[in-house]
XYZ file of C-alpha atoms in Angstrom:
396
model
C -5.874 9.041 31.659
C -4.525 5.528 31.978
C -6.065 4.624 28.638
C -4.347 7.552 26.962
C -1.002 6.475 28.357
C -1.273 2.785 27.555
C -2.772 3.024 24.083
C 0.302 4.396 22.261
C 2.397 1.497 23.548
C 0.047 -1.010 21.960
C -1.431 0.653 18.924
C 0.480 3.824 17.989
C 2.673 3.700 14.893
C 6.339 4.660 14.850
C 5.540 8.074 13.416
C 3.092 8.737 16.223
C 5.635 7.704 18.868
C 8.185 10.106 17.409
C 5.606 12.886 17.411
C 4.726 12.273 21.062
C 8.384 12.120 21.973
C 9.041 15.516 20.414
C 6.101 16.929 22.351
C 7.272 15.500 25.669
C 10.857 16.660 25.148
C 9.922 20.340 25.287
C 12.225 22.558 27.375
C 10.708 21.988 30.817
C 12.436 25.047 32.332
C 11.025 27.512 29.829
C 7.633 25.830 30.009
C 7.515 26.167 33.802
C 8.589 29.815 33.590
C 5.804 30.542 31.155
C 3.293 28.896 33.500
C 4.419 31.028 36.461
C 4.325 34.253 34.432
C 0.835 33.562 33.139
C -0.314 32.620 36.638
C 0.870 35.930 38.120
C -0.582 38.100 35.368
C -3.984 36.457 35.266
C -4.424 35.782 38.957
C -5.545 32.214 38.239
C -4.241 29.320 40.310
C -1.320 27.150 39.276
C -3.620 24.110 39.381
C -5.860 25.707 36.785
C -2.875 26.430 34.583
C -1.672 22.841 34.923
C -5.103 21.673 33.862
C -4.877 23.961 30.831
C -1.517 22.446 29.874
C -2.993 18.956 30.198
C -5.839 19.911 27.898
C -3.431 21.423 25.376
C -1.375 18.226 25.303
C -4.532 16.165 24.899
C -5.586 18.347 21.970
C -2.163 18.010 20.377
C -2.375 14.222 20.587
C -5.878 14.257 19.114
C -5.065 16.661 16.292
C -1.602 15.487 15.267
C -1.133 11.861 16.315
C -4.341 9.958 15.619
C -3.973 10.238 11.840
C -0.868 8.022 12.003
C -2.884 5.061 13.304
C -4.359 2.225 11.200
C -8.117 1.980 10.847
C -8.661 -0.909 13.293
C -6.922 0.990 16.093
C -8.971 4.093 15.315
C -12.200 2.122 15.581
C -11.210 1.271 19.159
C -10.170 4.833 19.971
C -13.653 5.958 18.989
C -14.707 4.915 22.494
C -12.108 7.019 24.337
C -14.191 10.205 24.404
C -16.636 12.260 22.370
C -13.940 14.632 21.034
C -11.895 11.745 19.665
C -14.984 10.206 18.070
C -15.843 13.476 16.306
C -12.237 13.898 15.186
C -11.984 10.386 13.739
C -15.347 10.620 11.939
C -14.568 13.893 10.144
C -13.931 13.750 6.348
C -10.732 15.796 6.652
C -9.336 13.323 9.193
C -10.069 10.411 6.819
C -8.231 12.318 4.100
C -5.127 13.015 6.203
C -5.063 9.471 7.612
C -4.979 8.024 4.085
C -1.874 10.121 3.399
C 0.093 9.382 6.571
C -0.851 5.759 7.227
C 0.871 3.682 4.545
C 2.830 0.471 4.270
C 1.717 -3.127 3.877
C -0.268 -4.336 6.880
C -1.643 -7.596 5.496
C -2.622 -9.600 2.433
C -5.879 -10.509 0.771
C -5.817 -14.115 -0.439
C -8.248 -15.788 -2.787
C -8.332 -19.213 -4.355
C -9.930 -19.605 -7.816
C -13.697 -19.185 -7.412
C -13.264 -19.018 -3.653
C -14.051 -16.257 -1.185
C -11.312 -13.761 -0.251
C -9.663 -13.734 3.154
C -7.355 -11.313 4.948
C -4.123 -12.338 6.645
C -2.876 -9.529 8.890
C 0.780 -8.977 9.658
C -0.303 -7.626 13.052
C -3.891 -8.758 13.819
C -4.074 -6.436 16.849
C -4.089 -3.310 14.680
C -5.072 -4.487 11.190
C -8.425 -5.880 10.184
C -11.665 -5.216 8.338
C -15.319 -5.794 9.340
C -16.009 -8.110 6.394
C -12.918 -9.730 4.810
C -15.212 -11.839 2.597
C -16.369 -8.597 0.899
C -20.011 -9.667 1.143
C -21.043 -6.008 1.188
C -20.474 -5.979 -2.581
C -23.555 -6.813 -4.730
C -22.048 -10.030 -6.167
C -19.149 -12.468 -5.675
C -15.914 -10.924 -6.954
C -12.290 -11.651 -7.728
C -9.771 -9.187 -6.277
C -7.622 -7.910 -9.119
C -5.480 -5.175 -7.543
C -5.000 -2.977 -4.484
C -3.521 0.444 -3.796
C -3.190 2.321 -0.499
C -6.262 0.841 1.160
C -8.551 0.536 -1.879
C -9.358 -2.672 -3.772
C -10.196 -3.205 -7.432
C -12.507 -6.206 -7.797
C -14.229 -7.816 -10.776
C -17.628 -9.479 -10.740
C -17.788 -13.151 -11.689
C -21.110 -13.119 -13.475
C -22.730 -11.362 -16.412
C -20.688 -8.482 -17.778
C -17.944 -9.000 -15.158
C -17.935 -5.355 -14.171
C -15.266 -3.739 -12.010
C -15.842 -2.435 -8.487
C -13.685 -0.099 -6.410
C -14.201 -0.583 -2.698
C -12.800 0.359 0.684
C -12.980 -2.755 2.907
C -12.783 -0.624 6.070
C -15.697 1.740 5.399
C -17.427 -0.807 3.093
C -18.005 1.934 0.532
C -18.001 0.739 -3.071
C -18.507 2.030 -6.584
C -19.457 0.178 -9.748
C -17.385 1.327 -12.715
C -18.764 1.861 -16.212
C -18.006 -0.810 -18.780
C -15.001 -0.437 -21.041
C -15.347 -0.459 -24.821
C -12.558 -3.058 -25.197
C -12.205 -6.652 -24.074
C -9.660 -7.034 -21.273
C -9.714 -10.829 -21.423
C -10.703 -13.472 -18.843
C -7.798 -12.713 -16.454
C -6.921 -9.032 -16.993
C -3.596 -7.431 -16.048
C -5.322 -4.696 -14.051
C -3.497 -2.142 -11.913
C -5.193 0.218 -9.457
C -3.314 3.477 -8.837
C -4.374 5.515 -5.788
C -1.843 8.026 -4.458
C -3.264 10.093 -1.559
C -2.092 13.712 -1.410
C -2.609 16.365 1.251
C -3.086 18.922 -1.524
C -5.919 17.002 -3.159
C -8.905 16.528 -0.876
C -10.793 14.400 -3.430
C -9.641 10.763 -3.469
C -8.887 10.353 -7.174
C -7.566 7.125 -8.652
C -6.859 5.432 -11.967
C -7.040 1.903 -13.305
C -4.617 0.788 -16.004
C -5.168 -2.416 -17.937
C -2.548 -3.804 -20.346
C -4.369 -6.047 -22.816
C -3.503 -7.870 -26.075
C -4.394 -5.814 -29.126
C -7.149 -7.192 -31.327
C -5.915 -5.215 -34.348
C -2.201 -6.056 -34.240
C -0.676 -9.499 -33.690
C 1.861 -9.283 -30.865
C 1.008 -5.765 -29.735
C -0.106 -4.616 -26.266
C -2.522 -1.738 -25.730
C -3.459 0.165 -22.590
C -6.957 1.000 -21.352
C -7.148 3.691 -18.644
C -10.017 4.525 -16.305
C -10.032 7.917 -14.545
C -12.219 8.457 -11.472
C -12.146 12.192 -12.193
C -13.744 11.712 -15.621
C -15.534 8.434 -14.753
C -14.659 7.071 -18.199
C -12.380 4.524 -19.863
C -10.062 5.617 -22.656
C -7.639 3.560 -24.723
C -4.212 5.205 -24.821
C -2.724 6.154 -28.163
C 0.437 4.182 -27.368
C 0.696 0.642 -28.783
C 3.625 -1.505 -27.700
C 4.882 -3.680 -30.556
C 7.258 -6.600 -30.329
C 7.286 -10.128 -28.938
C 7.008 -9.036 -25.308
C 4.562 -11.713 -24.258
C 1.317 -11.101 -22.412
C 1.538 -9.082 -19.150
C 1.047 -11.313 -16.126
C -2.044 -10.654 -13.979
C -1.397 -9.410 -10.411
C 2.240 -8.654 -11.236
C 1.754 -4.909 -11.702
C 3.571 -2.243 -9.682
C 3.167 1.536 -9.876
C 6.287 3.611 -9.152
C 6.605 7.382 -9.628
C 3.921 7.648 -12.275
C 5.009 4.577 -14.268
C 3.238 1.212 -14.392
C 5.286 -1.988 -14.611
C 4.224 -5.580 -15.330
C 6.120 -8.832 -15.590
C 5.471 -10.597 -18.908
C 5.151 -14.317 -19.532
C 8.452 -14.217 -21.448
C 10.301 -12.792 -18.428
C 10.627 -9.157 -19.539
C 9.299 -6.102 -17.694
C 6.775 -3.949 -19.551
C 6.794 -0.272 -18.509
C 4.070 2.247 -19.385
C 3.842 5.934 -18.503
C 0.142 6.931 -18.715
C 0.927 10.660 -18.628
C 3.394 10.625 -21.521
C 1.693 7.586 -23.125
C 5.017 5.854 -23.721
C 5.918 2.207 -23.221
C 9.196 0.332 -22.980
C 10.383 -3.231 -22.491
C 13.037 -3.603 -19.782
C 15.296 -6.656 -20.244
C 15.027 -9.262 -17.525
C 16.360 -12.787 -17.718
C 14.681 -14.357 -14.696
C 10.933 -14.984 -15.150
C 10.530 -15.837 -11.452
C 11.315 -12.389 -10.023
C 8.756 -10.328 -8.100
C 8.429 -6.581 -8.700
C 7.924 -4.024 -5.945
C 8.317 -0.391 -4.922
C 11.408 0.125 -2.780
C 11.867 3.710 -1.529
C 10.399 5.202 -4.684
C 12.284 2.942 -7.103
C 11.235 -0.142 -9.003
C 12.770 -3.176 -7.358
C 12.946 -6.866 -8.134
C 13.620 -9.762 -5.800
C 14.919 -13.122 -6.880
C 16.305 -16.235 -5.214
C 20.055 -16.765 -5.513
C 21.230 -19.991 -3.884
C 20.334 -19.914 -0.190
C 19.756 -16.144 -0.198
C 17.371 -13.624 -1.724
C 18.710 -10.644 -3.650
C 16.919 -7.301 -3.855
C 17.890 -4.933 -6.670
C 16.540 -1.486 -7.609
C 16.270 0.051 -11.063
C 18.930 2.781 -11.105
C 19.425 3.498 -14.809
C 16.754 2.406 -17.255
C 18.837 3.718 -20.180
C 22.048 1.822 -19.377
C 21.732 -0.275 -22.545
C 22.020 2.916 -24.631
C 25.108 4.299 -22.853
C 28.364 4.745 -24.730
C 30.908 1.943 -24.993
C 32.954 1.470 -21.829
C 30.377 3.030 -19.538
C 30.123 1.420 -16.108
C 26.507 2.421 -15.637
C 24.407 -0.509 -14.473
C 20.660 -0.838 -14.932
C 20.129 -2.603 -11.588
C 21.871 -1.955 -8.264
C 21.901 -4.447 -5.396
C 20.359 -3.084 -2.188
C 19.966 -6.157 0.003
C 21.087 -9.737 0.226
C 18.740 -11.521 2.606
C 19.399 -14.767 4.430
C 16.393 -15.800 6.510
C 16.789 -16.860 10.141
C 17.345 -20.616 10.139
C 15.822 -20.853 13.632
C 12.509 -19.673 12.175
C 12.636 -21.071 8.635
C 14.614 -24.249 9.190
C 16.922 -25.378 6.392
C 17.721 -22.120 4.547
C 19.027 -24.010 1.537
C 15.527 -25.032 0.449
C 13.626 -23.553 -2.487
C 11.892 -20.230 -1.820
C 8.975 -18.688 -3.665
C 8.881 -14.903 -3.365
C 5.378 -13.545 -2.785
C 5.837 -9.825 -2.086
C 8.476 -7.124 -1.615
C 8.375 -3.408 -0.766
C 10.404 -0.827 1.168
C 9.705 -2.454 4.529
C 9.160 -6.184 4.140
C 9.857 -9.270 2.071
C 7.417 -12.200 2.081
C 8.489 -15.634 0.874
C 7.008 -19.111 0.907
C 8.864 -22.332 1.624
C 7.494 -25.773 2.282
C 3.882 -24.619 2.478
C 4.632 -21.891 5.042
C 4.999 -18.138 4.525
C 7.680 -16.045 6.205
C 8.125 -12.296 6.569
C 11.495 -10.528 6.666
C 11.673 -6.955 8.019
C 14.394 -4.924 6.286
C 14.777 -2.489 9.204
C 14.928 -4.907 12.111
C 16.331 -7.775 10.007
C 13.957 -10.059 11.857
C 12.193 -13.095 10.372
C 8.792 -14.285 11.501
C 6.333 -16.937 10.397
C 2.994 -15.797 8.989
C -0.338 -17.588 9.476
C -1.203 -20.411 7.089
C -3.384 -19.811 4.061
C -1.187 -18.607 1.196
C -1.579 -21.853 -0.813
C 0.888 -20.792 -3.546
C -1.493 -18.088 -4.822
C -0.297 -14.548 -5.483
C -1.393 -12.424 -2.505
C -2.887 -8.952 -2.913
C -1.083 -6.594 -0.501
C -3.349 -4.609 1.814
C -1.620 -1.297 2.369
C -2.420 0.156 5.811
C -6.201 -0.108 5.797
C -7.613 3.382 5.768
C -10.718 5.456 6.332
C -10.601 7.035 2.872
C -13.898 8.259 1.451
C -14.347 8.736 -2.293
């Protein structure tokens, strides 16, 4: 029992702690009365009833709390008992865990033509068996990630795409597309787990320069449900510039990329409509902040986070006060951790929970909830990191 008590303090997520707290805050008076009544009616001893309550609590923890844990913690909890091992290895548990366990837990880094590596925000609960991805049939470049899955591209031959789960080491080779995505494609993997959809379906969206029209951008979409690529009917015309690789963000069914000219290219694959959102700072980083597109940019000695509140503000009537972007945070990093806060920052990643910046060869993480700053391990090397959302047990 000591293991069951200690483990939540070390490994259990915030959601799990809240769940356990609600369980333990049951009305003790009514619970004791129920025990006494059942003991009198059944003739069984109070000790037996207490044992039954203990078993019920253990079952509640197993059934309703484990799915909130990251994959590395679950691999350790496999050794607690046989019931927990069976629970964690079931396909339905893997499905529910992929839905509940989200948020960025680390970053995959890769230098040109080098092997990938994983930097964990919390190494005690985030990790994979093979961060070099040697379980894949050939050396690859990581192109995108989404909720625990990676989209990789082979370096040799036809440069095919692979979808893999670095936790379970499952992988799938995708069929070749009929169009040329270019040597450094602006690929975006979209995987949104849902409790109502037991099959782990995902899409890949690639924005590529049109070969038929000069400055146009087209969109090639892969669907895991159909296992085919299909070029969308939408063609985005105008001098938008090429979409930047590894800049893509998926928010509420819409894909967004930064372009080399500084604009933001938006594409809705369901409606097959595209739009260019004005942006005058080419150094911003896009992210998903509480279900809204956000951008982070350096402003003096601080970092400003803004969310997209009204995409149609440029078409509003004269005199309207509607603004396209709304400021949500103004971050000043802890000088005790970072040093001179007036130095030049390079923003690497932003989402609802964290902001990651680089300064002077070191990477720092800022937590929006705790407002705490901490230094991350070395290894970023000025290359765009691929966020590793809470590594999951998803099977597909």
